[in-house]
C-alpha cells in the first residue's frame, strides 16, 4: 500500500538526506495513522496472532498489568465510537481494541495467595501498568504493519472514563488508556508520513540539552499542515501549546480525581 523508499521516509520525517540507509527498517519509518479502511476482513486467527505478538512485548517484572477488550458487535461499536468523540475509524475499522491499565487481576491473585495488594495504589504501579499497555499495543502495531495493515491509536478513549467504565463493566483498578483501530488501508487512502522533530532535538548525548529549540520544526510542519488542509495556525509550537488549555483536554482534566476514586494513583 505504502511504497516509499527508506530515503524518502527519512526526508519526510526530518527534511534532510538520510544519515544512514537500512532498508530493512522501512516499515518503521513509514508508519502513519490510517483512518480509512478497506472491506478486506481480518480473520479471528490473524487477530489471535496479533494479540500473541502484543503479549510477547516486554512487561515489567512479568506482572502483565494490562488487558485489552475487542469490540466487534455493530451496535456496541457505535456506542464506543460515541465515547471516543464519534471518530469514524472507530466505527469502520475491521478490528477495534481498547487497551487498559489493569490492577484488578494482580490484586485478585495476591489476595488468593494471602498477600497484601494495598500498595497497588502507588504511582509506580500505575506507571508500570500504562507502560505495559503501551508496549503491548505497539508490539501489536508492528506485527500488523508487517502484514501490510494500518492502525490508528484512539486517545479519545480517555475523554469519558466513567462512561468507558460503565460500557465495559470495569472493576476497580482498571483504566482505559487508549483504543486501537486495525485493518487494511482503503485503496484510495492518502496518508502522509508526518514530520518529526530532528533527532538532535529528541536524542541527547550524556546530559539533557535545556537549550533545545523547536523553531526549525515549526518551519517544516507548516507545509504539512497546509497540505492536510488543517485549520488555524500552522506553527507546531503554537498548535501544541494550545493543547495545554483546559478546553483542549476534552474532559480528561478529571482523570486524576477519577483514577483515585477507582483505587489507582493515590500515592
PDB file of C-alpha atoms in Angstrom:
ATOM      1  CA  UNK A   1       0.000   0.000   0.000  1.00  0.00           C
ATOM      2  CA  UNK A   2       2.740   2.435   1.016  1.00  0.00           C
ATOM      3  CA  UNK A   3       5.777   2.083  -1.207  1.00  0.00           C
ATOM      4  CA  UNK A   4       8.162   4.896  -0.288  1.00  0.00           C
ATOM      5  CA  UNK A   5      11.862   4.152  -0.019  1.00  0.00           C
ATOM      6  CA  UNK A   6      13.863   4.403   3.198  1.00  0.00           C
ATOM      7  CA  UNK A   7      15.392   7.662   1.956  1.00  0.00           C
ATOM      8  CA  UNK A   8      12.004   9.140   1.057  1.00  0.00           C
ATOM      9  CA  UNK A   9      10.619   8.412   4.506  1.00  0.00           C
ATOM     10  CA  UNK A  10      13.735   9.792   6.170  1.00  0.00           C
ATOM     11  CA  UNK A  11      13.338  13.026   4.230  1.00  0.00           C
ATOM     12  CA  UNK A  12       9.641  13.161   5.154  1.00  0.00           C
ATOM     13  CA  UNK A  13      10.461  12.712   8.839  1.00  0.00           C
ATOM     14  CA  UNK A  14      13.441  15.060   9.110  1.00  0.00           C
ATOM     15  CA  UNK A  15      13.647  17.203   5.989  1.00  0.00           C
ATOM     16  CA  UNK A  16      17.260  16.101   5.413  1.00  0.00           C
ATOM     17  CA  UNK A  17      19.104  13.438   3.488  1.00  0.00           C
ATOM     18  CA  UNK A  18      19.376  10.182   5.439  1.00  0.00           C
ATOM     19  CA  UNK A  19      22.303   9.786   7.785  1.00  0.00           C
ATOM     20  CA  UNK A  20      22.043   6.023   7.389  1.00  0.00           C
ATOM     21  CA  UNK A  21      20.492   3.562   4.958  1.00  0.00           C
ATOM     22  CA  UNK A  22      18.917   0.411   6.387  1.00  0.00           C
ATOM     23  CA  UNK A  23      16.087  -0.632   4.035  1.00  0.00           C
ATOM     24  CA  UNK A  24      15.016  -3.425   6.387  1.00  0.00           C
ATOM     25  CA  UNK A  25      13.650  -0.744   8.715  1.00  0.00           C
ATOM     26  CA  UNK A  26      11.460   0.882   6.068  1.00  0.00           C
ATOM     27  CA  UNK A  27       8.207  -0.232   7.734  1.00  0.00           C
ATOM     28  CA  UNK A  28       9.129   1.591  10.910  1.00  0.00           C
ATOM     29  CA  UNK A  29       9.991   4.873   9.214  1.00  0.00           C
ATOM     30  CA  UNK A  30       6.871   4.615   7.044  1.00  0.00           C
ATOM     31  CA  UNK A  31       4.413   4.396   9.926  1.00  0.00           C
ATOM     32  CA  UNK A  32       1.393   6.682   9.717  1.00  0.00           C
ATOM     33  CA  UNK A  33      -2.110   6.785  11.178  1.00  0.00           C
ATOM     34  CA  UNK A  34      -4.715   5.090   8.985  1.00  0.00           C
ATOM     35  CA  UNK A  35      -8.247   6.412   9.384  1.00  0.00           C
ATOM     36  CA  UNK A  36      -9.899   4.833   6.328  1.00  0.00           C
ATOM     37  CA  UNK A  37     -10.057   1.070   5.845  1.00  0.00           C
ATOM     38  CA  UNK A  38     -10.932  -1.345   3.068  1.00  0.00           C
ATOM     39  CA  UNK A  39     -13.590  -4.050   3.351  1.00  0.00           C
ATOM     40  CA  UNK A  40     -10.912  -6.745   3.407  1.00  0.00           C
ATOM     41  CA  UNK A  41     -11.593  -8.836   6.506  1.00  0.00           C
ATOM     42  CA  UNK A  42      -9.101  -9.853   9.162  1.00  0.00           C
ATOM     43  CA  UNK A  43      -9.785 -13.364  10.411  1.00  0.00           C
ATOM     44  CA  UNK A  44     -10.115 -14.382  14.042  1.00  0.00           C
ATOM     45  CA  UNK A  45      -6.957 -16.454  13.619  1.00  0.00           C
ATOM     46  CA  UNK A  46      -4.989 -13.443  12.408  1.00  0.00           C
ATOM     47  CA  UNK A  47      -6.323 -11.342  15.287  1.00  0.00           C
ATOM     48  CA  UNK A  48      -5.213 -14.061  17.709  1.00  0.00           C
ATOM     49  CA  UNK A  49      -1.725 -13.986  16.208  1.00  0.00           C
ATOM     50  CA  UNK A  50      -1.602 -10.189  16.508  1.00  0.00           C
ATOM     51  CA  UNK A  51      -2.657 -10.482  20.131  1.00  0.00           C
ATOM     52  CA  UNK A  52       0.042 -13.075  20.730  1.00  0.00           C
ATOM     53  CA  UNK A  53       2.516 -10.514  19.420  1.00  0.00           C
ATOM     54  CA  UNK A  54       1.108  -7.975  21.887  1.00  0.00           C
ATOM     55  CA  UNK A  55       1.523 -10.412  24.764  1.00  0.00           C
ATOM     56  CA  UNK A  56       5.105 -11.053  23.670  1.00  0.00           C
ATOM     57  CA  UNK A  57       6.076  -7.451  24.468  1.00  0.00           C
ATOM     58  CA  UNK A  58       8.267  -6.708  27.456  1.00  0.00           C
ATOM     59  CA  UNK A  59       6.363  -6.379  30.729  1.00  0.00           C
ATOM     60  CA  UNK A  60       7.775  -5.044  33.991  1.00  0.00           C
ATOM     61  CA  UNK A  61       8.629  -7.873  36.419  1.00  0.00           C
ATOM     62  CA  UNK A  62       6.297 -10.103  34.385  1.00  0.00           C
ATOM     63  CA  UNK A  63       3.364  -8.510  36.220  1.00  0.00           C
ATOM     64  CA  UNK A  64       1.435  -8.061  32.941  1.00  0.00           C
ATOM     65  CA  UNK A  65      -0.534  -5.111  34.292  1.00  0.00           C
ATOM     66  CA  UNK A  66      -2.658  -4.613  31.192  1.00  0.00           C
ATOM     67  CA  UNK A  67      -5.708  -6.039  29.458  1.00  0.00           C
ATOM     68  CA  UNK A  68      -7.493  -5.422  26.170  1.00  0.00           C
ATOM     69  CA  UNK A  69     -11.108  -5.698  25.072  1.00  0.00           C
ATOM     70  CA  UNK A  70     -12.099  -6.009  21.423  1.00  0.00           C
ATOM     71  CA  UNK A  71     -15.426  -4.550  20.308  1.00  0.00           C
ATOM     72  CA  UNK A  72     -16.879  -6.204  17.207  1.00  0.00           C
ATOM     73  CA  UNK A  73     -20.642  -6.062  17.727  1.00  0.00           C
ATOM     74  CA  UNK A  74     -22.022  -3.384  15.393  1.00  0.00           C
ATOM     75  CA  UNK A  75     -24.281  -1.692  17.930  1.00  0.00           C
ATOM     76  CA  UNK A  76     -21.627  -1.700  20.624  1.00  0.00           C
ATOM     77  CA  UNK A  77     -19.117  -0.320  18.133  1.00  0.00           C
ATOM     78  CA  UNK A  78     -21.467   2.607  17.525  1.00  0.00           C
ATOM     79  CA  UNK A  79     -21.699   3.191  21.276  1.00  0.00           C
ATOM     80  CA  UNK A  80     -17.964   3.053  21.936  1.00  0.00           C
ATOM     81  CA  UNK A  81     -17.419   5.417  18.995  1.00  0.00           C
ATOM     82  CA  UNK A  82     -19.678   7.945  20.719  1.00  0.00           C
ATOM     83  CA  UNK A  83     -17.455   7.704  23.791  1.00  0.00           C
ATOM     84  CA  UNK A  84     -14.442   8.324  21.526  1.00  0.00           C
ATOM     85  CA  UNK A  85     -15.534  11.638  20.028  1.00  0.00           C
ATOM     86  CA  UNK A  86     -17.543   9.902  17.269  1.00  0.00           C
ATOM     87  CA  UNK A  87     -14.411   9.144  15.258  1.00  0.00           C
ATOM     88  CA  UNK A  88     -15.398   7.385  12.039  1.00  0.00           C
ATOM     89  CA  UNK A  89     -12.490   4.954  12.065  1.00  0.00           C
ATOM     90  CA  UNK A  90     -13.679   3.538  15.385  1.00  0.00           C
ATOM     91  CA  UNK A  91     -16.937   2.538  13.708  1.00  0.00           C
ATOM     92  CA  UNK A  92     -15.425   1.236  10.480  1.00  0.00           C
ATOM     93  CA  UNK A  93     -12.113  -0.475  11.286  1.00  0.00           C
ATOM     94  CA  UNK A  94     -12.265  -4.272  10.911  1.00  0.00           C
ATOM     95  CA  UNK A  95     -10.975  -4.666  14.473  1.00  0.00           C
ATOM     96  CA  UNK A  96     -11.130  -2.257  17.393  1.00  0.00           C
ATOM     97  CA  UNK A  97      -9.246  -2.945  20.608  1.00  0.00           C
ATOM     98  CA  UNK A  98      -9.288  -0.977  23.840  1.00  0.00           C
ATOM     99  CA  UNK A  99      -6.167  -1.259  25.985  1.00  0.00           C
ATOM    100  CA  UNK A 100      -6.368  -0.954  29.756  1.00  0.00           C
ATOM    101  CA  UNK A 101      -4.032  -0.419  32.661  1.00  0.00           C
ATOM    102  CA  UNK A 102      -5.144  -3.306  34.861  1.00  0.00           C
ATOM    103  CA  UNK A 103      -4.518  -3.742  38.594  1.00  0.00           C
ATOM    104  CA  UNK A 104      -7.572  -5.942  39.188  1.00  0.00           C
ATOM    105  CA  UNK A 105      -6.031  -9.225  38.056  1.00  0.00           C
ATOM    106  CA  UNK A 106      -2.895  -8.839  40.213  1.00  0.00           C
ATOM    107  CA  UNK A 107      -4.999  -7.701  43.171  1.00  0.00           C
ATOM    108  CA  UNK A 108      -7.119 -10.850  42.935  1.00  0.00           C
ATOM    109  CA  UNK A 109      -4.042 -13.060  42.536  1.00  0.00           C
ATOM    110  CA  UNK A 110      -2.365 -11.501  45.582  1.00  0.00           C
ATOM    111  CA  UNK A 111      -5.481 -11.939  47.726  1.00  0.00           C
ATOM    112  CA  UNK A 112      -5.825 -15.562  46.646  1.00  0.00           C
ATOM    113  CA  UNK A 113      -2.365 -16.433  47.962  1.00  0.00           C
ATOM    114  CA  UNK A 114      -2.627 -14.324  51.113  1.00  0.00           C
ATOM    115  CA  UNK A 115      -0.537 -11.314  50.016  1.00  0.00           C
ATOM    116  CA  UNK A 116      -1.457  -7.671  50.719  1.00  0.00           C
ATOM    117  CA  UNK A 117      -2.325  -5.769  47.491  1.00  0.00           C
ATOM    118  CA  UNK A 118      -2.809  -2.376  49.146  1.00  0.00           C
ATOM    119  CA  UNK A 119       0.373  -0.898  47.639  1.00  0.00           C
ATOM    120  CA  UNK A 120      -1.120  -1.128  44.151  1.00  0.00           C
ATOM    121  CA  UNK A 121      -2.302   2.459  44.610  1.00  0.00           C
ATOM    122  CA  UNK A 122       1.272   3.775  44.416  1.00  0.00           C
ATOM    123  CA  UNK A 123       2.118   5.878  41.345  1.00  0.00           C
ATOM    124  CA  UNK A 124       4.804   3.322  40.464  1.00  0.00           C
ATOM    125  CA  UNK A 125       2.259   0.568  39.793  1.00  0.00           C
ATOM    126  CA  UNK A 126       0.056   2.915  37.760  1.00  0.00           C
ATOM    127  CA  UNK A 127       3.086   3.897  35.687  1.00  0.00           C
ATOM    128  CA  UNK A 128       4.032   0.247  35.190  1.00  0.00           C
ATOM    129  CA  UNK A 129       0.516  -0.572  34.007  1.00  0.00           C
ATOM    130  CA  UNK A 130       0.377   2.264  31.469  1.00  0.00           C
ATOM    131  CA  UNK A 131       3.847   1.369  30.163  1.00  0.00           C
ATOM    132  CA  UNK A 132       2.858  -2.299  29.873  1.00  0.00           C
ATOM    133  CA  UNK A 133      -0.286  -1.410  27.902  1.00  0.00           C
ATOM    134  CA  UNK A 134       1.643   0.893  25.553  1.00  0.00           C
ATOM    135  CA  UNK A 135       4.405  -1.650  24.916  1.00  0.00           C
ATOM    136  CA  UNK A 136       1.864  -4.395  24.195  1.00  0.00           C
ATOM    137  CA  UNK A 137      -0.141  -2.236  21.809  1.00  0.00           C
ATOM    138  CA  UNK A 138       2.920  -1.060  19.916  1.00  0.00           C
ATOM    139  CA  UNK A 139       4.118  -4.649  19.506  1.00  0.00           C
ATOM    140  CA  UNK A 140       0.695  -5.449  18.030  1.00  0.00           C
ATOM    141  CA  UNK A 141       1.035  -2.433  15.749  1.00  0.00           C
ATOM    142  CA  UNK A 142       4.446  -3.563  14.480  1.00  0.00           C
ATOM    143  CA  UNK A 143       3.048  -7.041  13.809  1.00  0.00           C
ATOM    144  CA  UNK A 144       0.021  -5.629  11.982  1.00  0.00           C
ATOM    145  CA  UNK A 145       2.130  -3.301   9.837  1.00  0.00           C
ATOM    146  CA  UNK A 146       4.416  -6.205   8.911  1.00  0.00           C
ATOM    147  CA  UNK A 147       1.294  -7.768   7.332  1.00  0.00           C
ATOM    148  CA  UNK A 148       0.550  -4.540   5.389  1.00  0.00           C
ATOM    149  CA  UNK A 149      -2.222  -3.494   7.767  1.00  0.00           C
ATOM    150  CA  UNK A 150      -2.702   0.004   9.094  1.00  0.00           C
ATOM    151  CA  UNK A 151      -3.581   1.265  12.551  1.00  0.00           C
ATOM    152  CA  UNK A 152      -4.875   4.323  14.374  1.00  0.00           C
ATOM    153  CA  UNK A 153      -4.489   4.936  18.099  1.00  0.00           C
ATOM    154  CA  UNK A 154      -7.542   6.485  19.767  1.00  0.00           C
ATOM    155  CA  UNK A 155      -6.617   8.649  22.736  1.00  0.00           C
ATOM    156  CA  UNK A 156     -10.237   9.811  22.970  1.00  0.00           C
ATOM    157  CA  UNK A 157     -10.977   6.649  24.947  1.00  0.00           C
ATOM    158  CA  UNK A 158      -9.875   8.804  27.906  1.00  0.00           C
ATOM    159  CA  UNK A 159     -12.469  11.532  27.248  1.00  0.00           C
ATOM    160  CA  UNK A 160     -15.125   9.919  29.423  1.00  0.00           C
ATOM    161  CA  UNK A 161     -13.539   7.466  31.880  1.00  0.00           C
ATOM    162  CA  UNK A 162     -16.785   6.948  33.770  1.00  0.00           C
ATOM    163  CA  UNK A 163     -18.669   6.205  30.551  1.00  0.00           C
ATOM    164  CA  UNK A 164     -15.988   3.711  29.478  1.00  0.00           C
ATOM    165  CA  UNK A 165     -16.087   2.086  32.906  1.00  0.00           C
ATOM    166  CA  UNK A 166     -19.843   1.611  32.635  1.00  0.00           C
ATOM    167  CA  UNK A 167     -19.712   0.462  28.998  1.00  0.00           C
ATOM    168  CA  UNK A 168     -17.230  -2.317  29.757  1.00  0.00           C
ATOM    169  CA  UNK A 169     -18.341  -3.047  33.335  1.00  0.00           C
ATOM    170  CA  UNK A 170     -14.785  -2.422  34.509  1.00  0.00           C
ATOM    171  CA  UNK A 171     -13.866  -3.382  38.063  1.00  0.00           C
ATOM    172  CA  UNK A 172     -11.944  -1.077  40.372  1.00  0.00           C
ATOM    173  CA  UNK A 173      -8.324  -0.713  39.333  1.00  0.00           C
ATOM    174  CA  UNK A 174      -8.876  -0.888  35.562  1.00  0.00           C
ATOM    175  CA  UNK A 175      -8.466   2.229  33.390  1.00  0.00           C
ATOM    176  CA  UNK A 176      -8.918   2.672  29.629  1.00  0.00           C
ATOM    177  CA  UNK A 177      -5.631   4.087  28.288  1.00  0.00           C
ATOM    178  CA  UNK A 178      -6.379   4.199  24.538  1.00  0.00           C
ATOM    179  CA  UNK A 179      -8.150   2.454  21.701  1.00  0.00           C
ATOM    180  CA  UNK A 180      -6.573   0.902  18.622  1.00  0.00           C
ATOM    181  CA  UNK A 181      -8.095   0.518  15.154  1.00  0.00           C
ATOM    182  CA  UNK A 182      -6.610  -2.242  12.992  1.00  0.00           C
ATOM    183  CA  UNK A 183      -7.346  -3.015   9.344  1.00  0.00           C
ATOM    184  CA  UNK A 184      -6.135  -2.945   5.766  1.00  0.00           C
ATOM    185  CA  UNK A 185      -5.906   0.611   4.412  1.00  0.00           C
ATOM    186  CA  UNK A 186      -8.501   1.670   1.843  1.00  0.00           C
ATOM    187  CA  UNK A 187      -7.164   1.624  -1.715  1.00  0.00           C
ATOM    188  CA  UNK A 188      -7.829   5.346  -2.206  1.00  0.00           C
ATOM    189  CA  UNK A 189      -6.326   6.328   1.129  1.00  0.00           C
ATOM    190  CA  UNK A 190      -3.990   9.310   1.183  1.00  0.00           C
ATOM    191  CA  UNK A 191      -1.983   9.284   4.406  1.00  0.00           C
ATOM    192  CA  UNK A 192       1.297  11.140   4.529  1.00  0.00           C
ATOM    193  CA  UNK A 193       4.320  10.420   6.686  1.00  0.00           C
ATOM    194  CA  UNK A 194       4.251  13.168   9.314  1.00  0.00           C
ATOM    195  CA  UNK A 195       7.448  15.121  10.026  1.00  0.00           C
ATOM    196  CA  UNK A 196       9.090  14.589  13.391  1.00  0.00           C
ATOM    197  CA  UNK A 197      11.454  16.687  15.477  1.00  0.00           C
ATOM    198  CA  UNK A 198      15.034  16.219  14.365  1.00  0.00           C
ATOM    199  CA  UNK A 199      16.982  13.588  16.250  1.00  0.00           C
ATOM    200  CA  UNK A 200      19.175  16.179  17.975  1.00  0.00           C
ATOM    201  CA  UNK A 201      16.002  17.767  19.407  1.00  0.00           C
ATOM    202  CA  UNK A 202      14.961  14.460  20.978  1.00  0.00           C
ATOM    203  CA  UNK A 203      18.119  12.376  21.308  1.00  0.00           C
ATOM    204  CA  UNK A 204      20.635  13.983  23.668  1.00  0.00           C
ATOM    205  CA  UNK A 205      24.116  12.679  24.417  1.00  0.00           C
ATOM    206  CA  UNK A 206      25.136  12.169  28.046  1.00  0.00           C
ATOM    207  CA  UNK A 207      23.088  15.073  29.520  1.00  0.00           C
ATOM    208  CA  UNK A 208      19.821  16.872  28.745  1.00  0.00           C
ATOM    209  CA  UNK A 209      20.114  19.873  26.440  1.00  0.00           C
ATOM    210  CA  UNK A 210      17.882  22.508  28.037  1.00  0.00           C
ATOM    211  CA  UNK A 211      18.514  24.923  25.144  1.00  0.00           C
ATOM    212  CA  UNK A 212      16.622  22.728  22.692  1.00  0.00           C
ATOM    213  CA  UNK A 213      14.574  24.760  20.180  1.00  0.00           C
ATOM    214  CA  UNK A 214      11.528  23.832  18.094  1.00  0.00           C
ATOM    215  CA  UNK A 215      11.756  26.743  15.645  1.00  0.00           C
ATOM    216  CA  UNK A 216      13.235  24.624  12.863  1.00  0.00           C
ATOM    217  CA  UNK A 217      10.472  22.069  13.309  1.00  0.00           C
ATOM    218  CA  UNK A 218       7.814  24.782  13.147  1.00  0.00           C
ATOM    219  CA  UNK A 219       9.107  25.628   9.691  1.00  0.00           C
ATOM    220  CA  UNK A 220       8.965  22.031   8.464  1.00  0.00           C
ATOM    221  CA  UNK A 221       5.500  21.405   9.854  1.00  0.00           C
ATOM    222  CA  UNK A 222       3.952  24.410   8.132  1.00  0.00           C
ATOM    223  CA  UNK A 223       3.730  22.841   4.633  1.00  0.00           C
ATOM    224  CA  UNK A 224       2.496  19.580   6.148  1.00  0.00           C
ATOM    225  CA  UNK A 225      -0.373  21.331   7.948  1.00  0.00           C
ATOM    226  CA  UNK A 226      -1.212  23.263   4.797  1.00  0.00           C
ATOM    227  CA  UNK A 227      -1.224  20.103   2.673  1.00  0.00           C
ATOM    228  CA  UNK A 228      -3.584  18.471   5.181  1.00  0.00           C
ATOM    229  CA  UNK A 229      -5.945  21.472   4.983  1.00  0.00           C
ATOM    230  CA  UNK A 230      -5.732  21.864   8.739  1.00  0.00           C
ATOM    231  CA  UNK A 231      -7.287  24.989  10.158  1.00  0.00           C
ATOM    232  CA  UNK A 232      -5.665  27.644  12.286  1.00  0.00           C
ATOM    233  CA  UNK A 233      -2.070  28.491  12.979  1.00  0.00           C
ATOM    234  CA  UNK A 234       0.444  26.398  11.054  1.00  0.00           C
ATOM    235  CA  UNK A 235       3.201  26.514  13.693  1.00  0.00           C
ATOM    236  CA  UNK A 236       3.661  23.282  15.674  1.00  0.00           C
ATOM    237  CA  UNK A 237       4.684  25.186  18.815  1.00  0.00           C
ATOM    238  CA  UNK A 238       1.528  27.292  18.959  1.00  0.00           C
ATOM    239  CA  UNK A 239      -0.795  24.435  17.968  1.00  0.00           C
ATOM    240  CA  UNK A 240       0.777  22.155  20.553  1.00  0.00           C
ATOM    241  CA  UNK A 241       0.881  24.882  23.169  1.00  0.00           C
ATOM    242  CA  UNK A 242      -2.881  25.338  22.858  1.00  0.00           C
ATOM    243  CA  UNK A 243      -3.303  21.653  23.680  1.00  0.00           C
ATOM    244  CA  UNK A 244      -2.369  22.608  27.238  1.00  0.00           C
ATOM    245  CA  UNK A 245      -5.574  24.586  27.755  1.00  0.00           C
ATOM    246  CA  UNK A 246      -8.392  23.080  29.800  1.00  0.00           C
ATOM    247  CA  UNK A 247     -10.758  23.435  26.840  1.00  0.00           C
ATOM    248  CA  UNK A 248      -8.480  21.264  24.693  1.00  0.00           C
ATOM    249  CA  UNK A 249      -8.411  18.467  27.263  1.00  0.00           C
ATOM    250  CA  UNK A 250     -11.930  17.334  26.205  1.00  0.00           C
ATOM    251  CA  UNK A 251     -12.919  16.038  29.627  1.00  0.00           C
ATOM    252  CA  UNK A 252      -9.583  14.448  30.532  1.00  0.00           C
ATOM    253  CA  UNK A 253      -8.840  17.107  33.146  1.00  0.00           C
ATOM    254  CA  UNK A 254     -10.761  14.937  35.647  1.00  0.00           C
ATOM    255  CA  UNK A 255      -8.539  11.869  35.222  1.00  0.00           C
ATOM    256  CA  UNK A 256      -6.541  12.196  38.444  1.00  0.00           C
ATOM    257  CA  UNK A 257      -9.660  12.526  40.580  1.00  0.00           C
ATOM    258  CA  UNK A 258     -11.335   9.662  38.717  1.00  0.00           C
ATOM    259  CA  UNK A 259      -8.298   7.368  38.987  1.00  0.00           C
ATOM    260  CA  UNK A 260      -8.088   7.964  42.723  1.00  0.00           C
ATOM    261  CA  UNK A 261     -11.773   7.194  43.089  1.00  0.00           C
ATOM    262  CA  UNK A 262     -11.109   3.861  41.383  1.00  0.00           C
ATOM    263  CA  UNK A 263      -8.284   2.846  43.697  1.00  0.00           C
ATOM    264  CA  UNK A 264      -5.381   3.915  41.462  1.00  0.00           C
ATOM    265  CA  UNK A 265      -2.692   6.583  41.732  1.00  0.00           C
ATOM    266  CA  UNK A 266      -3.429   7.555  45.326  1.00  0.00           C
ATOM    267  CA  UNK A 267       0.192   7.747  46.463  1.00  0.00           C
TER     268      UNK A 267
END
